[in-house]
Every structure is written in C-alpha cells, then in structure tokens.
Short mmCIF file of C-alpha atoms and ligand atoms in Angstrom, two decimals:
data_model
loop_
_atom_site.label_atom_id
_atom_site.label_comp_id
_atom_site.label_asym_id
_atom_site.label_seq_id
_atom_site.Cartn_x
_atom_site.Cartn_y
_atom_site.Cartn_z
CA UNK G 28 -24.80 -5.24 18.93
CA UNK G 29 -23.73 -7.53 15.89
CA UNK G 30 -20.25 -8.96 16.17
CA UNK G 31 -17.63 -7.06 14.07
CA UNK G 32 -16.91 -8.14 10.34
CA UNK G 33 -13.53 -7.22 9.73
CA UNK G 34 -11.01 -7.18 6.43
CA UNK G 35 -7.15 -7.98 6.69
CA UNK G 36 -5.25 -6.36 4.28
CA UNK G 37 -1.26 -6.53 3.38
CA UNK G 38 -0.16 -2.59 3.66
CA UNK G 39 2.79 -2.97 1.56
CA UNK G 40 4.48 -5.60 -1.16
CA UNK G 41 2.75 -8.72 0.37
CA UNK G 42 4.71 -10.95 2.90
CA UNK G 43 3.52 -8.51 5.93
CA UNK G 44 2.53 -11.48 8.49
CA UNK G 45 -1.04 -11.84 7.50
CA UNK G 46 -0.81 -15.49 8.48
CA UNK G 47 0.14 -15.19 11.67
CA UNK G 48 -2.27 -12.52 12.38
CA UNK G 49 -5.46 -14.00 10.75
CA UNK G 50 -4.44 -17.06 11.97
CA UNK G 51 -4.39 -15.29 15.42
CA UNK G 52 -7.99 -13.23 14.85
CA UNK G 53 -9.35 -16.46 13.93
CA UNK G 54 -10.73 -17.09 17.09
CA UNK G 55 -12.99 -13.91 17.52
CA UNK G 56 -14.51 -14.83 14.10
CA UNK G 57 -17.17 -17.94 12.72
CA UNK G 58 -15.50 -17.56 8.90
CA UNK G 59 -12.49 -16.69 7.11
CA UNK G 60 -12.90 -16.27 3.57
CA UNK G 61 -10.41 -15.59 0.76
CA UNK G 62 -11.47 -13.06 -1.65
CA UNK G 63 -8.53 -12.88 -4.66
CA UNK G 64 -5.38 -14.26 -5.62
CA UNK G 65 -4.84 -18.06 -5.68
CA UNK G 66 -1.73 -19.88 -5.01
CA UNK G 67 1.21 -16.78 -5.69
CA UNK G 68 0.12 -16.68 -2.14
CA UNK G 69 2.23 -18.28 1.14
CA UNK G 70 0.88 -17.81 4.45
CA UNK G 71 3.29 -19.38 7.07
CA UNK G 72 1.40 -20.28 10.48
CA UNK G 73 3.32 -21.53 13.51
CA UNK G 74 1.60 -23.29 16.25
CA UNK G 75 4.45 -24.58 19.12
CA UNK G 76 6.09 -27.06 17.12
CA UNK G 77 3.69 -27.40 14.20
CA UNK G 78 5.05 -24.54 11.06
CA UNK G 79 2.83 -24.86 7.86
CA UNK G 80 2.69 -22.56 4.50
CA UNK G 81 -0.47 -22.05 2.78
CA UNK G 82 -0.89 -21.03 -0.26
CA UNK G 83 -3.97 -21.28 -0.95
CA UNK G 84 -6.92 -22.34 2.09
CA UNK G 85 -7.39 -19.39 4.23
CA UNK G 86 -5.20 -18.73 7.10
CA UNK G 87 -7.72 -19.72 9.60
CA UNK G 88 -7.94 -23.20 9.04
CA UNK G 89 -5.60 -24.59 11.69
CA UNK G 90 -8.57 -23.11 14.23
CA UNK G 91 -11.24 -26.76 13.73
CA UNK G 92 -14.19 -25.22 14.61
CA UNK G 93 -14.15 -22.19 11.83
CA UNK G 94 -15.59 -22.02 8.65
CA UNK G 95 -13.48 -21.46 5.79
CA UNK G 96 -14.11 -20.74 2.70
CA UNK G 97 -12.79 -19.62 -1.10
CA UNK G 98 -14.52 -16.73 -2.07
CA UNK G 99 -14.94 -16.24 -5.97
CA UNK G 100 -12.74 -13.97 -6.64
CA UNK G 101 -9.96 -16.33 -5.95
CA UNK G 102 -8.34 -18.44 -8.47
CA UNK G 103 -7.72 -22.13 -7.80
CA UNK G 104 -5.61 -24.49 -8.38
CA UNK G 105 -7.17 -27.83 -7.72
CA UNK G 106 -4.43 -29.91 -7.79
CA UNK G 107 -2.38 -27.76 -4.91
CA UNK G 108 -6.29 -27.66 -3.21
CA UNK G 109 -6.05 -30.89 -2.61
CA UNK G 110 -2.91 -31.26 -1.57
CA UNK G 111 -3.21 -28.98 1.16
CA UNK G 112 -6.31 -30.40 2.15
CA UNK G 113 -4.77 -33.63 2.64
CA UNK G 114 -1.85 -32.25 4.32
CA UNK G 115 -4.46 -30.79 6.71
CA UNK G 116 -6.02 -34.06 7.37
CA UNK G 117 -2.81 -35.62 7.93
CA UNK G 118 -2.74 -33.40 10.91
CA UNK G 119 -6.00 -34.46 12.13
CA UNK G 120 -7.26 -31.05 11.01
CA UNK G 121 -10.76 -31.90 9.68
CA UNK G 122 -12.18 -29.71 6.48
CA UNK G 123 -15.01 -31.47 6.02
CA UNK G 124 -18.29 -29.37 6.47
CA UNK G 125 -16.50 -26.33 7.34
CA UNK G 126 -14.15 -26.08 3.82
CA UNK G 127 -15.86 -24.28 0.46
CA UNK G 128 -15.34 -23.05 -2.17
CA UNK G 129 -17.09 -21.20 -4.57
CA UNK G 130 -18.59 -22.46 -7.88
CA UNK G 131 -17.83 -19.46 -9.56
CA UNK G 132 -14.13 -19.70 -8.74
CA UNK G 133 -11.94 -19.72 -11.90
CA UNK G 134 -9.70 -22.37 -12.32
CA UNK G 135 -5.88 -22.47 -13.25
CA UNK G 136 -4.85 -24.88 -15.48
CA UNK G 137 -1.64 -26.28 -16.98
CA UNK G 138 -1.76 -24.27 -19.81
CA UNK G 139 -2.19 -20.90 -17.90
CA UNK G 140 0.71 -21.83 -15.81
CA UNK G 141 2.92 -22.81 -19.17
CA UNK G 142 1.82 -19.11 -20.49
CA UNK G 143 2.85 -17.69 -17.23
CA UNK G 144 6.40 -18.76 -17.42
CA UNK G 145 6.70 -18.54 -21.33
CA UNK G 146 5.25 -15.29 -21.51
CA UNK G 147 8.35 -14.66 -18.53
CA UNK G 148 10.61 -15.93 -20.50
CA UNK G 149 9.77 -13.63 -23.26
CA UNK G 150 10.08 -10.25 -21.55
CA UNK G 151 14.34 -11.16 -20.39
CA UNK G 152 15.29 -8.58 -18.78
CA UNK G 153 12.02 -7.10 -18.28
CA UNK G 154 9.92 -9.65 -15.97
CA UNK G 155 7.68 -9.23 -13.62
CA UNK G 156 9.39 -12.01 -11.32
CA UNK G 157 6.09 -14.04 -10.97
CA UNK G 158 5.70 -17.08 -9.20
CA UNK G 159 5.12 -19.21 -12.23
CA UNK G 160 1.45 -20.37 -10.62
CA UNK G 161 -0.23 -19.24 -13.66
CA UNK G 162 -2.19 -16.80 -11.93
CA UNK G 163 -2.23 -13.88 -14.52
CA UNK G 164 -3.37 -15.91 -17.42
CA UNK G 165 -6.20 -17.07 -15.13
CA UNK G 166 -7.52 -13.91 -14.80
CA UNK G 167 -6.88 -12.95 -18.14
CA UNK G 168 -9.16 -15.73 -19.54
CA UNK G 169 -11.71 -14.47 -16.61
CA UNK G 170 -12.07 -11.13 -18.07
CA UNK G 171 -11.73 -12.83 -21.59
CA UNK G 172 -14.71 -14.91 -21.08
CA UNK G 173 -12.39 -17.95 -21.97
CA UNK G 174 -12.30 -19.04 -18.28
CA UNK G 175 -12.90 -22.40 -16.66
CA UNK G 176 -15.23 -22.08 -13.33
CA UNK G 177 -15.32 -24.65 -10.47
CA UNK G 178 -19.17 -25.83 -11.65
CA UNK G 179 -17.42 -26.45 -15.15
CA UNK G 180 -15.96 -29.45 -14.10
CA UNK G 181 -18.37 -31.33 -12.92
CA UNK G 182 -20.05 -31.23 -16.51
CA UNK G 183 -17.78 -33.39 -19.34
CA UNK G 184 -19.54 -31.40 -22.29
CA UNK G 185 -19.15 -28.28 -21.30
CA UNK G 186 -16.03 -28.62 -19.53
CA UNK G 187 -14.82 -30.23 -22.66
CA UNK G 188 -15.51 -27.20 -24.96
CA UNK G 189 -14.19 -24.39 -22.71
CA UNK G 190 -10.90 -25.92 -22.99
CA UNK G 191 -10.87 -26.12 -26.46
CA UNK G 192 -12.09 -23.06 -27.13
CA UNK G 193 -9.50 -21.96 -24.63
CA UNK G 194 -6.35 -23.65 -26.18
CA UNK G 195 -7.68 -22.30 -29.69
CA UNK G 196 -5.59 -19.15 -29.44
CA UNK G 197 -3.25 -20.58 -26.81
CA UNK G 198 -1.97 -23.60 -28.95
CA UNK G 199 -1.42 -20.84 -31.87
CA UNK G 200 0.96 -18.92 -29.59
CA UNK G 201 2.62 -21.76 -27.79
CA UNK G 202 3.38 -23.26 -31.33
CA UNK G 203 4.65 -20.32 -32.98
CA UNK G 204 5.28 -17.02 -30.76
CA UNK G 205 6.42 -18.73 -27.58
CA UNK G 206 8.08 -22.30 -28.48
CA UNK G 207 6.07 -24.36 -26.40
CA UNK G 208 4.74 -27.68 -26.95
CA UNK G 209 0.84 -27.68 -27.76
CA UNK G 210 -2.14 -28.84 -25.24
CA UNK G 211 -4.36 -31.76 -26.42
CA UNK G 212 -8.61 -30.96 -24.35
CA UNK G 213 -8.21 -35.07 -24.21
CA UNK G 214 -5.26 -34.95 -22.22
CA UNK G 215 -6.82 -32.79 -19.71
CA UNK G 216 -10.62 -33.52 -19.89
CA UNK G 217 -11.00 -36.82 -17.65
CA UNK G 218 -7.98 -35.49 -15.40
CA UNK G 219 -9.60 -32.24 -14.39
CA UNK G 220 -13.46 -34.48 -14.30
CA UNK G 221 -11.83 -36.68 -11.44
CA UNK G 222 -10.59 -32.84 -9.74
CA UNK G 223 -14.18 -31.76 -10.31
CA UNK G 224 -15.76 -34.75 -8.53
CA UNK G 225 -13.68 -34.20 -5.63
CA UNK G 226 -14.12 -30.72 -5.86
CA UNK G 227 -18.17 -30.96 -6.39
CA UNK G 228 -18.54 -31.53 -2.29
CA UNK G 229 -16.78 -28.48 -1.43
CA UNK G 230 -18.70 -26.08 -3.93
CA UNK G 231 -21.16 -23.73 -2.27
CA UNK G 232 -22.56 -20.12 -3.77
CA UNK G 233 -20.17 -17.97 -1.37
CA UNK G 234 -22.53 -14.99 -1.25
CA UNK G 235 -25.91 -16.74 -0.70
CA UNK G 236 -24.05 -18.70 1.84
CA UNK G 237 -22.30 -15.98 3.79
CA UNK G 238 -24.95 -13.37 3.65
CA UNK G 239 -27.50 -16.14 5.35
CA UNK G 240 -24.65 -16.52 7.85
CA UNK G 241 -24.34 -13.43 8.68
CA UNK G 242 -27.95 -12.83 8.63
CA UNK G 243 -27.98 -15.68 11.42
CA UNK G 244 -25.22 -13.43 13.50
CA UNK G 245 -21.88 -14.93 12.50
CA UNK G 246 -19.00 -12.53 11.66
CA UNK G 247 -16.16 -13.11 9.06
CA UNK G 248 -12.35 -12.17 8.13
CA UNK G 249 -11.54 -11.14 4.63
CA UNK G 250 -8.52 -12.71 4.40
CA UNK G 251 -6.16 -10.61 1.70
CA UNK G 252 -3.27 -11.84 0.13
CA UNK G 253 -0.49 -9.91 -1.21
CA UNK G 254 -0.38 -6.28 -0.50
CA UNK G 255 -2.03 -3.27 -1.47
CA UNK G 256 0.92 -2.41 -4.02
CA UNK G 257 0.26 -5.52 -5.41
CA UNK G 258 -2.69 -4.79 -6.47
CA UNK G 259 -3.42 -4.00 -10.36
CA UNK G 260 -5.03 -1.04 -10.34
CA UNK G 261 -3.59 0.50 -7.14
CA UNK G 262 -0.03 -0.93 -6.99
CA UNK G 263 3.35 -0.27 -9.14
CA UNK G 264 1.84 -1.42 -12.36
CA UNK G 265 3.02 -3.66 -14.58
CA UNK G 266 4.90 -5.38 -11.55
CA UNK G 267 2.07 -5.89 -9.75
CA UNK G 268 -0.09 -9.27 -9.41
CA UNK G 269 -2.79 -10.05 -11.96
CA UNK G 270 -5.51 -9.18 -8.90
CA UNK G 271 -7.28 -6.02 -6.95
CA UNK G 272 -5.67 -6.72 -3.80
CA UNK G 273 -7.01 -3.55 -1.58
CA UNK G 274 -9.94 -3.98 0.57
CA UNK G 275 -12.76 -2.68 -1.55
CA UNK G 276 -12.38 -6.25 -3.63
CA UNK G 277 -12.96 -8.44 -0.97
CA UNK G 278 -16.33 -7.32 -1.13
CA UNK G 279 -16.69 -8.32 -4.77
CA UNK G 280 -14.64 -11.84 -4.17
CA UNK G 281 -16.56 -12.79 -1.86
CA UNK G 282 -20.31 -11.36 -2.51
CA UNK G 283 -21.24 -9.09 0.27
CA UNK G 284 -21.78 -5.78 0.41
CA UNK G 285 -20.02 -2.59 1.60
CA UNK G 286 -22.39 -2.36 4.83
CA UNK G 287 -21.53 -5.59 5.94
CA UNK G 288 -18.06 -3.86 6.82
CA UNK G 289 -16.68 -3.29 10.39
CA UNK G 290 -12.98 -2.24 10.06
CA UNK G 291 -10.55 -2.83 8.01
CA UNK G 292 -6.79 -4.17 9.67
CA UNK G 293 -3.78 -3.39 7.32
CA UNK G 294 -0.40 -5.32 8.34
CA UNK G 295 2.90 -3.96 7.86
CA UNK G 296 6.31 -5.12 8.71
CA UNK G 297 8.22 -2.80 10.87
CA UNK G 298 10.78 -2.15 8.12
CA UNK G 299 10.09 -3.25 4.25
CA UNK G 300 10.35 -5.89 1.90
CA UNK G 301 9.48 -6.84 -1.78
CA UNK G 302 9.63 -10.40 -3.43
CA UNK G 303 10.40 -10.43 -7.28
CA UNK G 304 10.93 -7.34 -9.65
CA UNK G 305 9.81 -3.91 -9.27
CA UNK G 306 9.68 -0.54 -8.12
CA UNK G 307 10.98 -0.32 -4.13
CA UNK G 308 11.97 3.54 -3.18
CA UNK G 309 13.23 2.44 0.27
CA UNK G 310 15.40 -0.57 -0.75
CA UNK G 311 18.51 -0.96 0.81
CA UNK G 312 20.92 -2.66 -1.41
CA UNK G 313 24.18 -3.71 0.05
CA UNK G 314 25.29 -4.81 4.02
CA UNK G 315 22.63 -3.55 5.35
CA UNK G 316 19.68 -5.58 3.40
CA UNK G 317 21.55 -8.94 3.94
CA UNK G 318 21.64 -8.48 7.37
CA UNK G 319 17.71 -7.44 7.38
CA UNK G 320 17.13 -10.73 5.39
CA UNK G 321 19.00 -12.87 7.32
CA UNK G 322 18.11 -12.12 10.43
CA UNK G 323 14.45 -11.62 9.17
CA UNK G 324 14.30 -15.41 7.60
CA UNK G 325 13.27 -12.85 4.20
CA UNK G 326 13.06 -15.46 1.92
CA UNK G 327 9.57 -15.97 0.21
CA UNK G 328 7.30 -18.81 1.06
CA UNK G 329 6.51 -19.68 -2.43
CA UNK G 330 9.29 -19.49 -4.14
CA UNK G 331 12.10 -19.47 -1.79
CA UNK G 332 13.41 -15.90 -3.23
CA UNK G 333 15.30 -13.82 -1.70
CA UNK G 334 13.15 -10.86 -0.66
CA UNK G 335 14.42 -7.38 -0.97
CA UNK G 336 14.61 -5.19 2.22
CA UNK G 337 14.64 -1.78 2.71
CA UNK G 338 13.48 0.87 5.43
CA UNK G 339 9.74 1.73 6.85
CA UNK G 340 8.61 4.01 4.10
CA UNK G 341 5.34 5.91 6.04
CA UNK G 342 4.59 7.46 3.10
CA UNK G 343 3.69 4.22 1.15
CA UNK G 344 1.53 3.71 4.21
CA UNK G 345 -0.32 6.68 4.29
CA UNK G 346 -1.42 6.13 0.78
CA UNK G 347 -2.29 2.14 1.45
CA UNK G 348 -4.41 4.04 4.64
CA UNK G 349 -6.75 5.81 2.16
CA UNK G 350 -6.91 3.01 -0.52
CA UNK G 351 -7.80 0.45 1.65
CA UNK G 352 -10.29 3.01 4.63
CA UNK G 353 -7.56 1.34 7.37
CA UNK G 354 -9.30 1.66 10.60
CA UNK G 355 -5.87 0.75 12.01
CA UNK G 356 -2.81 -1.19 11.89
CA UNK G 357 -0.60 -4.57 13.32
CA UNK G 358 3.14 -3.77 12.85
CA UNK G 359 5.20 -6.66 12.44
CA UNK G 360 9.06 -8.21 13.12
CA UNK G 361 9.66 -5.95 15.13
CA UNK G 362 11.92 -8.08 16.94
CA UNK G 363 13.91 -7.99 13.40
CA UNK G 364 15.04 -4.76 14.07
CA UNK G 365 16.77 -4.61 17.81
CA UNK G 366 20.47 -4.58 17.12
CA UNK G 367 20.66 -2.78 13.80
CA UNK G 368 22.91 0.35 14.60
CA UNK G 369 20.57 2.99 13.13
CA UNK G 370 16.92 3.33 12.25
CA UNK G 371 14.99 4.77 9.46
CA UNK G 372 11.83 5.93 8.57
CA UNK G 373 10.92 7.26 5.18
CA UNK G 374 8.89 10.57 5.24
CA UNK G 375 8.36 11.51 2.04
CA UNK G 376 9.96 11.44 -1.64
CA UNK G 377 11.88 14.17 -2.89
CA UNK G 378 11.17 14.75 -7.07
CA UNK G 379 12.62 17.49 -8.68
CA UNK G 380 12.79 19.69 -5.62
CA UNK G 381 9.38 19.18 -4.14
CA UNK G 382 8.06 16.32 -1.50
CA UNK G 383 5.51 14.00 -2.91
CA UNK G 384 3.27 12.33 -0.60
CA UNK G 385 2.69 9.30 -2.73
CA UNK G 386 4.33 6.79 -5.17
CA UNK G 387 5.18 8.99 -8.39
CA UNK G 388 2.27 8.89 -11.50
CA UNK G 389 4.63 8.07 -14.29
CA UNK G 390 6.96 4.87 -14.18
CA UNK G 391 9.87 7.25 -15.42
CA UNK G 392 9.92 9.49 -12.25
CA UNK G 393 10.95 6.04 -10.33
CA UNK G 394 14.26 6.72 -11.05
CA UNK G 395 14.27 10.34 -10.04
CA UNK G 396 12.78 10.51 -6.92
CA UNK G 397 14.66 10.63 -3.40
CA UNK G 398 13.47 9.26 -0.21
CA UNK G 399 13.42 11.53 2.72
CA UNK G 400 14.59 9.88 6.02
CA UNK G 401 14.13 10.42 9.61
CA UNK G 402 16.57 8.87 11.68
CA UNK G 403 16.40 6.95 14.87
CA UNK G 404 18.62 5.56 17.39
CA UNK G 405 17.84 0.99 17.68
CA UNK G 406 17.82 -0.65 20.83
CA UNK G 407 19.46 -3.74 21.56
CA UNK G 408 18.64 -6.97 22.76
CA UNK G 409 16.10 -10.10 22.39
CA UNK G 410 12.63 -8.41 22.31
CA UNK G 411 10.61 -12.12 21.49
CA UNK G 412 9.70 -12.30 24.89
CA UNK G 413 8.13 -8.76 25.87
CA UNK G 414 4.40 -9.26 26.07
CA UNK G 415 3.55 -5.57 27.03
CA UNK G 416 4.11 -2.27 25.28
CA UNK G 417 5.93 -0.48 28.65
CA UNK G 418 8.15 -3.22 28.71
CA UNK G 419 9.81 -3.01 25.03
CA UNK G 420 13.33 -0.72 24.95
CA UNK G 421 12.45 2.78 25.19
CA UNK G 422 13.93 3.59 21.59
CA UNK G 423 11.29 0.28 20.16
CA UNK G 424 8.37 2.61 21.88
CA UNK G 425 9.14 5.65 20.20
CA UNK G 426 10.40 3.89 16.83
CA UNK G 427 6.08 2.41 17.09
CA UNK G 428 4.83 6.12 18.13
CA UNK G 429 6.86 7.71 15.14
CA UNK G 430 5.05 5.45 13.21
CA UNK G 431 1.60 6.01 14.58
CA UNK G 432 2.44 9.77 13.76
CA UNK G 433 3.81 9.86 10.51
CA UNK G 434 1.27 7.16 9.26
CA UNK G 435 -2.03 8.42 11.15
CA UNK G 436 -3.03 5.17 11.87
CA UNK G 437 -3.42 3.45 15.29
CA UNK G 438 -1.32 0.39 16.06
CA UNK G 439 -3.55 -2.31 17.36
CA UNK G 440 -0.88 -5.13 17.63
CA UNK G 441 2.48 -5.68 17.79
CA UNK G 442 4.05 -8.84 16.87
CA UNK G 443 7.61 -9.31 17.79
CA UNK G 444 8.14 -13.17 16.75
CA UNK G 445 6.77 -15.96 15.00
CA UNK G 446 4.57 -17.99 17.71
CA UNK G 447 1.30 -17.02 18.64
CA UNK G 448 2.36 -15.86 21.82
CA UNK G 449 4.82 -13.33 20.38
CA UNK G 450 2.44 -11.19 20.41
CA UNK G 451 1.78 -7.46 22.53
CA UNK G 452 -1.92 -6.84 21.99
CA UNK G 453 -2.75 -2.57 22.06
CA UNK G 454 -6.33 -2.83 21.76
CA UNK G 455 -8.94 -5.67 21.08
CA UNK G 456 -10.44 -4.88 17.50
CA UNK G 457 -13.79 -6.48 18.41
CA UNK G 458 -14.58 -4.90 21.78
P1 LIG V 522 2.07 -13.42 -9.74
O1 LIG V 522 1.07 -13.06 -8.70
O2 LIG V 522 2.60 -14.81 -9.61
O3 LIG V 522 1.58 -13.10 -11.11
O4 LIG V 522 3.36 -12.47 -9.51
C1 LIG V 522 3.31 -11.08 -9.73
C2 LIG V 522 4.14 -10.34 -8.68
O5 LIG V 522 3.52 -10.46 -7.41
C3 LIG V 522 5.54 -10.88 -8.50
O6 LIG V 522 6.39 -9.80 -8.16
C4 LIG V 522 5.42 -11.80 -7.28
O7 LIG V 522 6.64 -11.95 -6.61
C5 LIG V 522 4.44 -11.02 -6.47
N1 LIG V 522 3.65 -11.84 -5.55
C6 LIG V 522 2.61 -12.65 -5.84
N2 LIG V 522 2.10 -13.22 -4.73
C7 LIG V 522 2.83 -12.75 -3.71
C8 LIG V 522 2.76 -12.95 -2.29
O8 LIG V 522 1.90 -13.65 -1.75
N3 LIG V 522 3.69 -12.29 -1.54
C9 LIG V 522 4.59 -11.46 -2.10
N4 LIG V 522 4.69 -11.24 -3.41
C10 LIG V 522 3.81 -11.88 -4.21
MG1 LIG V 523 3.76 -14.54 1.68
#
C-alpha cells in the first residue's frame, strides 16, 4: 500500500496549532509543502529549549532529513526567505538540497506592502486588521497579470519591465489617492537581481517535482496556513485573507491532483480565537476573554496582537468539516481550559427565531444572530502532563466527546501544551 498523503488545514480563524502539529507529523512524511499565503503566516515550533516562529518555510523544517518546499500558490517575500533561512542555518539546520521553492511563486514587493498599509489606512474605521506583509496586493497583481514570479528575477530585462509596468498605476495612486511617496524600477531592479540570484538555487517546478516524488513512493503534508474562515471565498468576506485557504487549494498551490489525496487533518483550538477585525459569533468580550488570553499566551505571532477569544463554536466546525472533506480532527490547548469555572460549547445560531447551522449569508444578519450554548462543568488542575486519554479529568473527557458529537468528526490528537511531548495521540493517521 502507498504511504498516506495527507492535508493540514486550520478549522477556524488561523492560529489553531498547525505548527506544532505539522511540525509533529513531520516525521511520518518525506515533504512538507506550503500551498498559499506567504508571510501573514506565524507558525511557532518548540523543541525542549529551542522556540522558533515561521512565517514563511514550512513547519517541517526543524525535522533535517525532510524535504520542504514552497508550493506556487504561496506568495514570497524574499527578503524574510532569507532571513529565516539563515536563522535556520544558524541553528545548524541545513536547507540546502532539501529547501524549494517554486518558480512560479509570486513575489511581494515593497510597493505591495506600502499599498497594503495605505490602502488600511484608508478604510479608518473599517479595516481589515491585516498584517501589513503586503499579501493582498500580491495576489491582486497575480490575478491582474501585473505580478512578479520567482523566475522573473533572475532575468534584468524582464524583471525590469514588470515593475514598471507594475508601478504604472501604483505610482498614480500612491501620488494622488493615497499620499504616499512614489517607487523608482531603478531603486528596486539590482536589489531584487541580487534576491533572485540567491533565490535561483532554490527554484524547482513544484508539480513536476512532487508528482515524480511521489511517483517514486514518497508521501507529503499540505501544510495550510490560516484557517478555513480565512479563506476568500469560504470565510467572513471582506475580513478574510487575500487567499483560498480550505483544502481543495492546496491542490492547485502546489500542482497535484485530487487523487493524490489521503485525508485531510483540520486543527482546532479547544475554545476560539480570532486575530485582527471581523466577524466572531462566539467572542467573549470582557473578564472572561482576558483570562482565556492570558493564560492561553493569545497574542499573535506576527504581529504581537492581542487575539480575541471566545467559546468552541461546533457549528463553525461542522461547516469547516464539509468545506475542507475533514477526515478528522487534532483539538488543541486544551490544557488552556482546566480552571475556568464554566464551559461552553456553541450549538447553533439563533436568527430571527430559527437555528442556522452555518455562518449567516448576508454580512447584516451578523449582528442579529444569537449563539446557542451548551454548558459544561471545567475541571481543575495542570493537565500538561497527561499523556493518555483515561487519564485526563473526567469533565476534559466528556468536554472532547461533546465535541466529537456535536462536530461529527473524530479526534485524532489531543494536544494539551506546547512541547512535542504534550501530546495524547487517539489514533495514528497513517496506519
Ligand atoms: P492579511 O493576510 O495580512 O491580508 O490579513 C487579513 C486578515 O487575516 C487579518 O484579519 C489578519 O489578522 C488575518 N491573518 C492573516 N494571516 C493570519 C494567520 O496566520 N493567523 C491568523 N490570522 C491571520
Ligand atoms: Mg499563527
């Protein structure tokens, strides 16, 4: 039988503990590949004393003998590229031969992040909280055929024309709708040539190169980033992220097709939380949420924002279940939760006096729905150390079978603290 190719997705807002879980899957797999997004993202790995944030390299590159690689549907940053990379070899963590990228990859420039926090700027009260990476006018220029790929840079004319014809519109609007100062191609040209050069050793084609791989009998992790209600199409447009986050896409950011797929892992925290602005039904604003975020470290990666925290809400996971095709799920910081005087699960939202099993159609019915709650009684007490499902609080197994229930989805791990070994394992995905 051929070893299992698997895709990790983030069931809610982003922030769900993909690291640590791809990080720890890493080792039944030959490749971990990025498939969207670029550096919005921050993945925080801990290994005993060692604690790094990516942003951008897949999760799975603290495990040396695994190939990573950035699919093309991922936008990169070359500048933060290579600083991670040489972060990584400051470790004695060794990319070369087993780090690529793709040559179709689009690249963020200066300009894109400039527009990102201009274009912020001009929406007030409005925003979408972004991180300011640039990533939305990345993929805007993408889809406008204005884009800068990896391969560009390696080629001075060509490079040199796509930012000019680039900066032909942008230099209008930064001079006189947004109040920005203008972009000169000759101040960027040679700087992003040197980038290119560097970058020219890592570039492969990521779907001739993964479908020979696979051909040979390697497996691979899509590695998501963000979470399914993140995701443009799917997620609580317009404050989403300028990307398809849900599992159908890594097939497209990466090259592969749909029967290449084994099951697909969606992460969830064992309570909520949301990073910039936005709809959130289950947010809990006052005491309550402070005392989530604190003792849940909630601030994001990235940015160092304070996340916003609010209760399980099973019916946002029953409709990331079907968008994504979740074979099952890893439920997260649970350890967070021991303490808190009562639990709650949302079942359902209440909108003009019927239950609606999924986030409302319209923006305007935000404000009028209801969540519907099922209490639970917490448990006290340090959980980080329980390696086994029997031996969690009574109250912690039937808060994980409530969830199992409400969200129809198996729970194949439970993680209940930031080290590997925090870790209760329900059932091996690859057996
Ligand atoms: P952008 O991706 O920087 O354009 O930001 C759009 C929205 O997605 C904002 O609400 C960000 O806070 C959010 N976002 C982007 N990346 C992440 C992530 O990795 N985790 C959580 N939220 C994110
Ligand atoms: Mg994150």
């Amino acid at each position: 039988m051929r070893k299992k190719n698997i895709i990790v997705v983030g069931l809610q807002w982003g922030d769900e503990g993909k690291g640590k879980i791809v990080d720890l899957l890493s080792k039944e797999v030959d490749i971990i590949a990025r498939y969207q997004g670029g550096n919005n993202a921050g993945h925080t790995v801990v290994s005993g004393s060692l604690s790094l944030v990516f942003r951008l390299v897949p999760s799975g590159m603290l495990n040396k003998d695994k190939i990573c690689i950035l699919g093309n549907g991922v936008v990169v940053d070359p500048v933060v590229l290579f600083e991670e990379l040489d972060s990584l070899n400051k470790l004695g963590i060794e990319v070369k031969d087993r780090f690529f990228v793709s040559y179709k990859c689009h690249i963020i420039m200066p300009y894109h992040k400039r527009l990102d926090i201009a274009r912020e700027r001009l929406r007030g009260a409005g925003m979408i909280g972004t991180t300011g990476k640039g990533i939305g006018p990345a993929y805007e220029d993408k889809v406008a055929r204005l884009g800068i790929r990896a391969v560009d840079l390696i080629d001075r004319d060509i490079l040199y024309e796509k930012i000019s014809l680039s900066l032909k519109e942008k230099n209008y609007l930064f001079k006189n709708v947004l109040g920005e100062t203008v972009f000169n191609p000759d101040d960027l040209i040679n700087k992003y040539l040197e980038l290119g050069k560097r970058l020219k050793d890592f570039m492969i084609d990521s779907s001739e190169f993964i479908n020979n791989k696979l051909d040979e009998g390697n497996n691979i992790m899509l590695e998501g980033a963000q979470g399914t209600f993140l995701d443009v199409d799917h997620g609580t447009y317009p404050y989403v992220t300028s990307s398809n986050t849900v599992s159908g896409s890594s097939l497209t950011g990466v090259g592969i097709g749909p029967t290449k797929i084994d099951a697909v892992i969606g992460i969830t925290k064992a309570y909520t939380t949301r990073v910039g602005e936005g709809y959130f039904p289950t947010e809990l604003k006052a005491e309550l949420g402070n005392s989530i975020r604190d003792k849940g470290e909630e601030f994001g990666s990235v940015t160092g924002r304070p996340r916003r925290c609010g209760w399980f809400d099973a019916n946002l996971i029953k409709e990331a279940a079907y968008l994504n095709g979740i074979t099952g799920m890893v439920v997260t910081k649970l350890d967070v939760l021991s303490g808190l005087n009562k639990l709650k699960i949302c079942t359902g939202y209440l909108l003009k006096g019927s239950i609606i099993n999924h986030l409302p159609y319209s923006i305007s019915d935000y404000d009028r729905i209801t969540p519907v709650y099922e209490e639970f009684e917490s448990w006290n007490g340090d959980i980080g150390g329980v390696r086994s499902f029997k031996d969690l609080p009574v109250n912690a197994q039937k808060y994980l079978i409530r969830l199992e229930e409400y969200t129809g989805l198996p729970i194949y791990i439970v993680s209940i603290g930031k080290e590997r070994t925090q870790t209760i394992m329900l059932k091996n995905i690859f057996r």
